[in-house]
PDB file of C-alpha atoms in Angstrom:
ATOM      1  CA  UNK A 383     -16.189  -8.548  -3.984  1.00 51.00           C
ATOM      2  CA  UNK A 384     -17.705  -5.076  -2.393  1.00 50.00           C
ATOM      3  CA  UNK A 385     -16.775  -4.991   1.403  1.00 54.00           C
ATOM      4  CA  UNK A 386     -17.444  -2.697   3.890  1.00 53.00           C
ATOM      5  CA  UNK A 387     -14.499  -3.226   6.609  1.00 58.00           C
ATOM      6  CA  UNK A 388     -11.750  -4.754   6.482  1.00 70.00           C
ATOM      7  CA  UNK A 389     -10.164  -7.839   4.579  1.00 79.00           C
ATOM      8  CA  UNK A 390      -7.941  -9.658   7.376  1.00 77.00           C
ATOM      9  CA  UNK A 391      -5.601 -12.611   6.044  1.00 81.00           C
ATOM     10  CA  UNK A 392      -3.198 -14.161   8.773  1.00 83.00           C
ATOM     11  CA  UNK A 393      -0.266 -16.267   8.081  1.00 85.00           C
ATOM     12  CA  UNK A 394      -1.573 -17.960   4.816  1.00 84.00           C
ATOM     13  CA  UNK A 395       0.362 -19.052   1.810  1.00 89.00           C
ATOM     14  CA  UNK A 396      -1.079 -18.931  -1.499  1.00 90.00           C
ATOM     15  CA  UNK A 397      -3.710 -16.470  -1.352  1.00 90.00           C
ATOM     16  CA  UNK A 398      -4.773 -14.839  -4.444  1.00 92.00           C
ATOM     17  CA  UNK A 399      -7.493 -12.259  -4.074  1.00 92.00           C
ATOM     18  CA  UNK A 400      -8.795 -10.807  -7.196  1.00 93.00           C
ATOM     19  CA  UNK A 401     -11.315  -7.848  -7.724  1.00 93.00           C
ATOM     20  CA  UNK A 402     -11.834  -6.801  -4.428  1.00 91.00           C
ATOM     21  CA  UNK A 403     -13.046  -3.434  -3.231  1.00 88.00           C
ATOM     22  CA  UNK A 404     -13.259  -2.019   0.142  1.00 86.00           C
ATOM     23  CA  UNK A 405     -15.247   1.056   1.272  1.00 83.00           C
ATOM     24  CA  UNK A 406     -15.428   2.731   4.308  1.00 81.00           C
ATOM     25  CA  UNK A 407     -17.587   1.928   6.951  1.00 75.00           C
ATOM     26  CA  UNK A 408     -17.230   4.007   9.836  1.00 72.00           C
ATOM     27  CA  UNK A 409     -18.918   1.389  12.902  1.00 73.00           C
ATOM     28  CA  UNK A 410     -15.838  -0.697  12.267  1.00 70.00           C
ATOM     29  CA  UNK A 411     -12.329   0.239  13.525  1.00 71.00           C
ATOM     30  CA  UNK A 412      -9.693  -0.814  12.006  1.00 78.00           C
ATOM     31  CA  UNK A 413      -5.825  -0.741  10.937  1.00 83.00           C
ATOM     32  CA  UNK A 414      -6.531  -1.120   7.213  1.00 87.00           C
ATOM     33  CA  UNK A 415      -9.003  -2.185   4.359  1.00 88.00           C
ATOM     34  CA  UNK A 416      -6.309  -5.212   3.650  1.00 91.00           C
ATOM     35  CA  UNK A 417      -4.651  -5.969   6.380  1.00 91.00           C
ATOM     36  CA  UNK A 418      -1.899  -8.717   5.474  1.00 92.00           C
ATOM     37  CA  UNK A 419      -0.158 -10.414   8.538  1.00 93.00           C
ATOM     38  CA  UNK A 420       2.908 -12.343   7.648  1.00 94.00           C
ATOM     39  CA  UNK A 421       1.401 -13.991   4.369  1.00 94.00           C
ATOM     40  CA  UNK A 422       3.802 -15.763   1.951  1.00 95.00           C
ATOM     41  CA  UNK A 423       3.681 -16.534  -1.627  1.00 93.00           C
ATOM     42  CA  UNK A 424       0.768 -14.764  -2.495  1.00 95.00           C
ATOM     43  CA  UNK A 425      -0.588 -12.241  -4.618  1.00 95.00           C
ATOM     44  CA  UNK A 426      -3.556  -9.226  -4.791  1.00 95.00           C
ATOM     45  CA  UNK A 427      -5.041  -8.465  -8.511  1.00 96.00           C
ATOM     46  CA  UNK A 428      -7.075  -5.643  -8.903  1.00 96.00           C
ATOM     47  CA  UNK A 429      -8.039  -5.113  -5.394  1.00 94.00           C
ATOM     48  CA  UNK A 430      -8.649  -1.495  -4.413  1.00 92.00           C
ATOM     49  CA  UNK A 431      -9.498   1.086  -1.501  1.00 89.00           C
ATOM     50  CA  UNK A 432     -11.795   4.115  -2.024  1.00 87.00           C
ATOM     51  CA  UNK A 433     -12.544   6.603   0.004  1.00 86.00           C
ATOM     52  CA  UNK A 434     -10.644   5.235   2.849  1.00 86.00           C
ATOM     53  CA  UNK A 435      -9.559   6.952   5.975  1.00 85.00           C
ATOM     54  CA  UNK A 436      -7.644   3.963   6.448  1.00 88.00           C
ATOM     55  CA  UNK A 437      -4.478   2.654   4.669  1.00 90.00           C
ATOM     56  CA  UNK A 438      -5.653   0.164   1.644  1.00 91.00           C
ATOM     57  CA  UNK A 439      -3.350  -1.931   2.299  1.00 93.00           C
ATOM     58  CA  UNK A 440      -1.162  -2.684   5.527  1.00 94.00           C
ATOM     59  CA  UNK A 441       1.778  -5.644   5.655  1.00 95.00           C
ATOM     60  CA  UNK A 442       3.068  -6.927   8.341  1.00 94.00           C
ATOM     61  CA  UNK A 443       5.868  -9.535   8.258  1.00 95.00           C
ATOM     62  CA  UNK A 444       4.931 -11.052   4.588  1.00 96.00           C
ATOM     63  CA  UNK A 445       7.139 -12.376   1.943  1.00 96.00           C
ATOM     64  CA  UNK A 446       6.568 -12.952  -1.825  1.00 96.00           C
ATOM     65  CA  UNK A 447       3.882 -10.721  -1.656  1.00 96.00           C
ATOM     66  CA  UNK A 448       2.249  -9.470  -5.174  1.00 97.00           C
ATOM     67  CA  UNK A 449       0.288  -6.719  -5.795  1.00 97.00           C
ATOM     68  CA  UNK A 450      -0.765  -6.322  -9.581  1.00 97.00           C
ATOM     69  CA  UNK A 451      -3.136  -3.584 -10.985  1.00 95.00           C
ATOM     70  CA  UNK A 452      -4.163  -2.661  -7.400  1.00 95.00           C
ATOM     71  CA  UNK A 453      -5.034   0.998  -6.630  1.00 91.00           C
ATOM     72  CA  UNK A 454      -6.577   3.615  -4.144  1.00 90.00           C
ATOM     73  CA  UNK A 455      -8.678   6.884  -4.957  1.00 86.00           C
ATOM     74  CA  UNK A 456      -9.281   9.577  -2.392  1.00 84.00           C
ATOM     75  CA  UNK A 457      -7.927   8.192   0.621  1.00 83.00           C
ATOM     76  CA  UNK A 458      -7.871  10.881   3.404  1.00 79.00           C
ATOM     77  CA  UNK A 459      -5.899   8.744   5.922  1.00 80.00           C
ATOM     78  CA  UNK A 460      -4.562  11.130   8.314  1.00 76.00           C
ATOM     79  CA  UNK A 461      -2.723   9.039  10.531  1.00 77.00           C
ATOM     80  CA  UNK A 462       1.571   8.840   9.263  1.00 77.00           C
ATOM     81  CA  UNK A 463       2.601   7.940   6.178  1.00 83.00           C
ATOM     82  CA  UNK A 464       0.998   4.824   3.824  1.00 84.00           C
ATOM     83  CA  UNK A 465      -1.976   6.061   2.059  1.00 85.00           C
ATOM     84  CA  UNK A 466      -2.043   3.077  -0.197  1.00 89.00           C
ATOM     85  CA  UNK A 467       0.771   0.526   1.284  1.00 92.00           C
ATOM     86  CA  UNK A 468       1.571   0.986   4.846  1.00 93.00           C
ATOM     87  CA  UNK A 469       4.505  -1.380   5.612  1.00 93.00           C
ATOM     88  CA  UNK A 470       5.440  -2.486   9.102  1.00 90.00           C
ATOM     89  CA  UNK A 471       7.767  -5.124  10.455  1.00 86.00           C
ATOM     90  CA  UNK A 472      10.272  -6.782   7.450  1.00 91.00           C
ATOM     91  CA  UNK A 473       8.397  -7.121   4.046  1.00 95.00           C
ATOM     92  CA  UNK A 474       9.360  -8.345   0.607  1.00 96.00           C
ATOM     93  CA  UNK A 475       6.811  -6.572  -2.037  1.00 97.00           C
ATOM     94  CA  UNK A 476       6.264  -6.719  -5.538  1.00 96.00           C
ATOM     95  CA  UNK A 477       4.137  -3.780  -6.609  1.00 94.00           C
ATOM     96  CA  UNK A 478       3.066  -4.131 -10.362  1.00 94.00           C
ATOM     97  CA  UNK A 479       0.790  -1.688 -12.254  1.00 91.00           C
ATOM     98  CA  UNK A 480      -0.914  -0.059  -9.694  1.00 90.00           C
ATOM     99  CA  UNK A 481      -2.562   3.092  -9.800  1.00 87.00           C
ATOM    100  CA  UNK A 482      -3.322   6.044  -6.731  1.00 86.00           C
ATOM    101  CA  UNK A 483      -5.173   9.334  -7.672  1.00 83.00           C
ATOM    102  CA  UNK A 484      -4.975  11.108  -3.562  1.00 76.00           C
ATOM    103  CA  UNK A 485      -5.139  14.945  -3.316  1.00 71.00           C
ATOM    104  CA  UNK A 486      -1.778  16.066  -4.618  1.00 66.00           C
ATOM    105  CA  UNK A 487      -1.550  18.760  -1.863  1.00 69.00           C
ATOM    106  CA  UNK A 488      -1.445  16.407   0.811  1.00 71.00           C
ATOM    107  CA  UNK A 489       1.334  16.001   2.789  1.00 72.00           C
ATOM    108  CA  UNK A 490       1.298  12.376   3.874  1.00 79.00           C
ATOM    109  CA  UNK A 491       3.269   9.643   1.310  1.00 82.00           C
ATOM    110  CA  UNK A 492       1.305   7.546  -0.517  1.00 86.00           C
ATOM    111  CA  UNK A 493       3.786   4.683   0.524  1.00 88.00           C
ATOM    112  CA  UNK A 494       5.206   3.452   3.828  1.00 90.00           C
ATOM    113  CA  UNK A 495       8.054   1.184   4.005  1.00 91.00           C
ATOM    114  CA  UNK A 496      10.310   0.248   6.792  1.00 88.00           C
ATOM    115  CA  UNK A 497      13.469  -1.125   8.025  1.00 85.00           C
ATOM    116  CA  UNK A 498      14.498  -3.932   6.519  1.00 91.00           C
ATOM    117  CA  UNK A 499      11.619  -3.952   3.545  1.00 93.00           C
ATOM    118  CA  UNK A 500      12.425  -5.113   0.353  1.00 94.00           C
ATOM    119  CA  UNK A 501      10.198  -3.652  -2.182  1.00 93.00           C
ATOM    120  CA  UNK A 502       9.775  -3.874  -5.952  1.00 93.00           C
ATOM    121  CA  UNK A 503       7.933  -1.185  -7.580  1.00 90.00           C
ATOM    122  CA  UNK A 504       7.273  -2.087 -11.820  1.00 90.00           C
ATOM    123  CA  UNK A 505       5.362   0.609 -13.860  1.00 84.00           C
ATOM    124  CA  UNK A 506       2.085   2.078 -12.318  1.00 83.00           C
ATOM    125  CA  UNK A 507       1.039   5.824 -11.490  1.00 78.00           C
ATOM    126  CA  UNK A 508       0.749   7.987  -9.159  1.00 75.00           C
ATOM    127  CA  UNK A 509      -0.765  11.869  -8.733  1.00 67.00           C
ATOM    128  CA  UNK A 510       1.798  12.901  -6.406  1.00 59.00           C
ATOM    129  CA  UNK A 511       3.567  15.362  -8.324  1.00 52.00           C
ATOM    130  CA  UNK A 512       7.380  14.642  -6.555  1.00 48.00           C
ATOM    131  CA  UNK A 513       9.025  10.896  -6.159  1.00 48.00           C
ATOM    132  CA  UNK A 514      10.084  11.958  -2.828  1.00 46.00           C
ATOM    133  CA  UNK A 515      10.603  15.509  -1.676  1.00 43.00           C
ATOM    134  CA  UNK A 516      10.645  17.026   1.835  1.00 43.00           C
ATOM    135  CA  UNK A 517       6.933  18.457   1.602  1.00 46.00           C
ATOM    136  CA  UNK A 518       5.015  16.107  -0.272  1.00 50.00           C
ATOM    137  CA  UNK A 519       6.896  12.379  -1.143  1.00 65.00           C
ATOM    138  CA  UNK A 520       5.242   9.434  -2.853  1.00 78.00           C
ATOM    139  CA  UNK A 521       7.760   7.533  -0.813  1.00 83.00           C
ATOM    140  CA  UNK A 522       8.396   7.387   2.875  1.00 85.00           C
ATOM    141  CA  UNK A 523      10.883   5.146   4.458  1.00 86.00           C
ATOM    142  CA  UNK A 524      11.036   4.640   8.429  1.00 84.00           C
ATOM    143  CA  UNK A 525      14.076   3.529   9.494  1.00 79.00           C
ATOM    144  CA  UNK A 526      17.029   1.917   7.845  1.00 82.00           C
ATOM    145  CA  UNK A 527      18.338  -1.114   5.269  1.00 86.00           C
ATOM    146  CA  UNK A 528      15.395  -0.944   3.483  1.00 88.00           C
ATOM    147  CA  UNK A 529      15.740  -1.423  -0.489  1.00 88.00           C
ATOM    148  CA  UNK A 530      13.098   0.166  -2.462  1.00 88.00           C
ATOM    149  CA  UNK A 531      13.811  -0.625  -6.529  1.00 87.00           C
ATOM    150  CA  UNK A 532      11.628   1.713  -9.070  1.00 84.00           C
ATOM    151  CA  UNK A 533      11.485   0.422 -12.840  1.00 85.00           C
ATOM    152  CA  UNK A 534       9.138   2.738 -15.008  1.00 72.00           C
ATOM    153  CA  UNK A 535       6.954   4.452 -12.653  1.00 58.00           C
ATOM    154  CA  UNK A 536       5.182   7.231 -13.631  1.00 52.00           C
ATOM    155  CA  UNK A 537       5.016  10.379 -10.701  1.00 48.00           C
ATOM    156  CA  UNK A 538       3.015  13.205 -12.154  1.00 47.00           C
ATOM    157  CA  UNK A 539       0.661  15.971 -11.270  1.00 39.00           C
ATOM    158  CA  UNK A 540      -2.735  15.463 -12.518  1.00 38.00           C
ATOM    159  CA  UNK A 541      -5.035  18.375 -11.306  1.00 36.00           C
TER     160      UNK A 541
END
């Protein structure tokens, strides 16, 4: 699936979307290219954002939430942090495999998460060349009692 816009999902159980691809398409507004709104036991495969000046993907409120081999390339969102996940309201994540290739200078994280958020990160890649740092973090958390768990992902400078 090519899409110009925005993939919208609203509280739905068992989703799966698989081999998506959203591109920018500046006569729509929008929050996100996937914009999740409390979905539950459900899962994204190989979905990606390119281009974007949007967060690819945007939770709000969902639980048991999968994203495997999922990615983002050249996003020049310049809004806070969340290139690729921008997290708001409570959100348990699994994030497996996934890949983001931004401009490593930039500023803005690649992830948002907030209070409360309970996130799973397994393997993947990222440009960024710092996990989290003060000038340029792969990570940004808003707020507090938020558990972010990291097993085998790579952080590296690829320019």
């Amino acid at each position: 699936i090519n899409f110009d816009g925005q993939f919208y999902y609203r509280r739905g159980t068992t989703v799966t979307l698989t081999n998506a691809t959203a591109y920018p398409n500046p006569d729509i507004t929008t929050s996100a290219a996937f914009n999740m709104y409390r979905m539950v036991y459900s899962e994204l495969h190989a979905c990606t954002g390119d281009g974007l000046t949007v967060p690819t993907f945007r939770f709000t409120d969902c639980h048991n939430v999968t994203l495997t081999s999922c990615g983002c390339e050249q996003n020049h969102y310049e809004g806070d942090h969340g290139k690729f996940i921008y997290s708001t309201g409570y959100n348990e994540l699994t994030i497996i495999d996934c890949t983001i290739v931004n401009n490593p200078t930039d500023t803005k994280a690649n992830f948002r998460f907030t209070t409360y958020d309970k996130i799973r990160i397994i393997g993947g890649r990222s440009n960024l060349p710092h996990f989290v740092s003060r000038t340029n973090p792969d990570i940004y958390i808003a707020g507090n009692k938020c558990t972010v768990d990291v097993f085998g992902h790579t952080f590296k400078d690829q320019t």
